[in-house]
PDB file of C-alpha atoms in Angstrom:
ATOM      1  CA  MET A  18       0.000   0.000   0.000  1.00  0.00           C
ATOM      2  CA  CYS A  19       1.527   3.315  -1.001  1.00  0.00           C
ATOM      3  CA  ILE A  20       1.007   6.577   0.826  1.00  0.00           C
ATOM      4  CA  ARG A  21      -1.668   7.697  -1.657  1.00  0.00           C
ATOM      5  CA  ASP A  22      -3.580   4.466  -0.979  1.00  0.00           C
ATOM      6  CA  ARG A  23      -3.843   5.714   2.599  1.00  0.00           C
ATOM      7  CA  GLY A  24      -5.424   8.983   1.449  1.00  0.00           C
ATOM      8  CA  ILE A  25      -2.291  11.021   2.143  1.00  0.00           C
ATOM      9  CA  SER A  26      -0.743  13.418  -0.342  1.00  0.00           C
ATOM     10  CA  LEU A  27       2.877  14.455  -0.137  1.00  0.00           C
ATOM     11  CA  ASP A  28       2.506  16.947  -2.990  1.00  0.00           C
ATOM     12  CA  GLU A  29       3.060  19.893  -0.653  1.00  0.00           C
ATOM     13  CA  HIS A  30       5.835  18.211   1.360  1.00  0.00           C
ATOM     14  CA  THR A  31       9.334  19.593   1.022  1.00  0.00           C
ATOM     15  CA  PRO A  32      12.087  17.601   2.700  1.00  0.00           C
ATOM     16  CA  ARG A  33      14.518  19.604   4.815  1.00  0.00           C
ATOM     17  CA  GLN A  34      17.804  18.634   6.353  1.00  0.00           C
ATOM     18  CA  LEU A  35      17.722  18.605  10.135  1.00  0.00           C
ATOM     19  CA  SER A  36      19.245  21.748  11.583  1.00  0.00           C
ATOM     20  CA  LEU A  37      20.014  23.057  15.040  1.00  0.00           C
ATOM     21  CA  GLU A  38      17.209  25.595  14.606  1.00  0.00           C
ATOM     22  CA  LEU A  39      14.637  22.887  13.826  1.00  0.00           C
ATOM     23  CA  VAL A  40      15.758  20.821  16.816  1.00  0.00           C
ATOM     24  CA  GLN A  41      15.575  23.796  19.149  1.00  0.00           C
ATOM     25  CA  ALA A  42      12.112  24.803  17.871  1.00  0.00           C
ATOM     26  CA  ALA A  43      10.608  21.321  18.227  1.00  0.00           C
ATOM     27  CA  ASP A  44       8.444  20.326  21.189  1.00  0.00           C
ATOM     28  CA  VAL A  45       9.149  16.647  20.601  1.00  0.00           C
ATOM     29  CA  ILE A  46      11.395  14.816  18.152  1.00  0.00           C
ATOM     30  CA  LEU A  47      10.469  11.292  17.103  1.00  0.00           C
ATOM     31  CA  THR A  48      13.040   9.282  15.185  1.00  0.00           C
ATOM     32  CA  MET A  49      12.728   5.970  13.417  1.00  0.00           C
ATOM     33  CA  THR A  50      15.944   4.471  14.804  1.00  0.00           C
ATOM     34  CA  GLY A  51      18.350   4.750  17.673  1.00  0.00           C
ATOM     35  CA  ALA A  52      20.992   5.915  15.190  1.00  0.00           C
ATOM     36  CA  HIS A  53      18.724   8.785  14.122  1.00  0.00           C
ATOM     37  CA  LYS A  54      18.202   9.710  17.774  1.00  0.00           C
ATOM     38  CA  ARG A  55      21.954   9.723  18.373  1.00  0.00           C
ATOM     39  CA  ALA A  56      22.407  12.001  15.334  1.00  0.00           C
ATOM     40  CA  VAL A  57      19.881  14.481  16.768  1.00  0.00           C
ATOM     41  CA  LEU A  58      21.639  14.443  20.130  1.00  0.00           C
ATOM     42  CA  ALA A  59      25.045  14.891  18.485  1.00  0.00           C
ATOM     43  CA  LEU A  60      23.651  18.052  16.913  1.00  0.00           C
ATOM     44  CA  GLU A  61      22.024  19.283  20.145  1.00  0.00           C
ATOM     45  CA  PRO A  62      22.731  17.336  23.342  1.00  0.00           C
ATOM     46  CA  GLN A  63      20.254  19.511  25.259  1.00  0.00           C
ATOM     47  CA  ALA A  64      17.418  18.004  23.187  1.00  0.00           C
ATOM     48  CA  ALA A  65      17.688  14.705  25.103  1.00  0.00           C
ATOM     49  CA  ALA A  66      14.522  15.278  27.143  1.00  0.00           C
ATOM     50  CA  LYS A  67      12.405  15.731  24.011  1.00  0.00           C
ATOM     51  CA  THR A  68      14.004  13.215  21.635  1.00  0.00           C
ATOM     52  CA  PHE A  69      12.736   9.637  21.420  1.00  0.00           C
ATOM     53  CA  THR A  70      12.597   6.838  18.952  1.00  0.00           C
ATOM     54  CA  LEU A  71       9.003   6.266  17.902  1.00  0.00           C
ATOM     55  CA  ALA A  72       9.139   2.891  19.636  1.00  0.00           C
ATOM     56  CA  GLU A  73      10.396   4.433  22.896  1.00  0.00           C
ATOM     57  CA  PHE A  74       7.666   7.051  22.767  1.00  0.00           C
ATOM     58  CA  ALA A  75       5.104   4.273  22.318  1.00  0.00           C
ATOM     59  CA  GLY A  76       6.496   2.301  25.264  1.00  0.00           C
ATOM     60  CA  ALA A  77       8.028  -0.334  22.999  1.00  0.00           C
ATOM     61  CA  SER A  78      11.553  -1.180  21.947  1.00  0.00           C
ATOM     62  CA  GLY A  79      13.484  -1.540  18.732  1.00  0.00           C
ATOM     63  CA  ASP A  80      13.782   0.464  15.551  1.00  0.00           C
ATOM     64  CA  VAL A  81      11.357   1.044  12.715  1.00  0.00           C
ATOM     65  CA  LEU A  82      12.800  -1.069   9.945  1.00  0.00           C
ATOM     66  CA  ASP A  83      13.885   0.897   6.869  1.00  0.00           C
ATOM     67  CA  PRO A  84      12.216  -0.549   3.780  1.00  0.00           C
ATOM     68  CA  PHE A  85      14.468   1.320   1.339  1.00  0.00           C
ATOM     69  CA  GLY A  86      15.409  -0.940  -1.533  1.00  0.00           C
ATOM     70  CA  GLY A  87      12.925  -3.594  -0.480  1.00  0.00           C
ATOM     71  CA  ASP A  88       9.864  -4.846  -2.247  1.00  0.00           C
ATOM     72  CA  LYS A  89       6.295  -3.689  -1.698  1.00  0.00           C
ATOM     73  CA  SER A  90       5.837  -6.065   1.238  1.00  0.00           C
ATOM     74  CA  ALA A  91       8.791  -4.433   3.044  1.00  0.00           C
ATOM     75  CA  TYR A  92       7.130  -1.031   2.668  1.00  0.00           C
ATOM     76  CA  GLU A  93       3.802  -2.423   3.840  1.00  0.00           C
ATOM     77  CA  ALA A  94       5.459  -4.002   6.896  1.00  0.00           C
ATOM     78  CA  CYS A  95       7.144  -0.687   7.708  1.00  0.00           C
ATOM     79  CA  ALA A  96       3.834   1.192   7.372  1.00  0.00           C
ATOM     80  CA  ALA A  97       2.110  -1.345   9.621  1.00  0.00           C
ATOM     81  CA  GLN A  98       4.860  -0.986  12.229  1.00  0.00           C
ATOM     82  CA  ILE A  99       4.566   2.816  12.175  1.00  0.00           C
ATOM     83  CA  ASP A 100       0.748   2.579  12.361  1.00  0.00           C
ATOM     84  CA  ALA A 101       0.947   0.329  15.421  1.00  0.00           C
ATOM     85  CA  LEU A 102       3.452   2.574  17.197  1.00  0.00           C
ATOM     86  CA  LEU A 103       1.435   5.698  16.447  1.00  0.00           C
ATOM     87  CA  ALA A 104      -1.738   4.013  17.700  1.00  0.00           C
ATOM     88  CA  LYS A 105       0.044   3.295  21.000  1.00  0.00           C
ATOM     89  CA  SER A 106       1.301   6.900  21.138  1.00  0.00           C
ATOM     90  CA  TRP A 107      -1.789   8.750  19.964  1.00  0.00           C
ATOM     91  CA  GLU A 108      -3.228   9.702  23.362  1.00  0.00           C
ATOM     92  CA  LYS A 109       0.197  10.901  24.507  1.00  0.00           C
ATOM     93  CA  ILE A 110       0.535  13.044  21.368  1.00  0.00           C
ATOM     94  CA  VAL A 111      -2.949  14.514  21.810  1.00  0.00           C
ATOM     95  CA  LYS A 112      -2.244  15.300  25.463  1.00  0.00           C
ATOM     96  CA  MET A 113       1.000  17.070  24.518  1.00  0.00           C
ATOM     97  CA  ALA A 114      -0.865  19.133  21.919  1.00  0.00           C
ATOM     98  CA  GLY A 115      -3.544  20.016  24.473  1.00  0.00           C
ATOM     99  CA  ASP A 116      -0.941  21.056  26.998  1.00  0.00           C
ATOM    100  CA  LYS A 117       0.507  23.470  24.400  1.00  0.00           C
ATOM    101  CA  ALA A 118      -2.869  25.115  23.705  1.00  0.00           C
TER     102      ALA A 118
END
């Protein structure tokens, strides 16, 4: 299932390289892997309290597996993993957003 099959358009999305300014402006930073988290913290060690892997944030362990170069089933497995972790995290995310309001 591709992203469009999920009713999501990335037409307006513009990728940006992570910068110190983006890290400092973020309320929470969710990474796919422990290596990504370490890269964020190498850029800004003071972001430790707001930087988590998606699995950590969801109360789970492990990394989201990168499907790059894999077949369609690898991408579908990755999407299912992200869906499950977001479902576990959703109430926490909503609470954080409410606290900001």
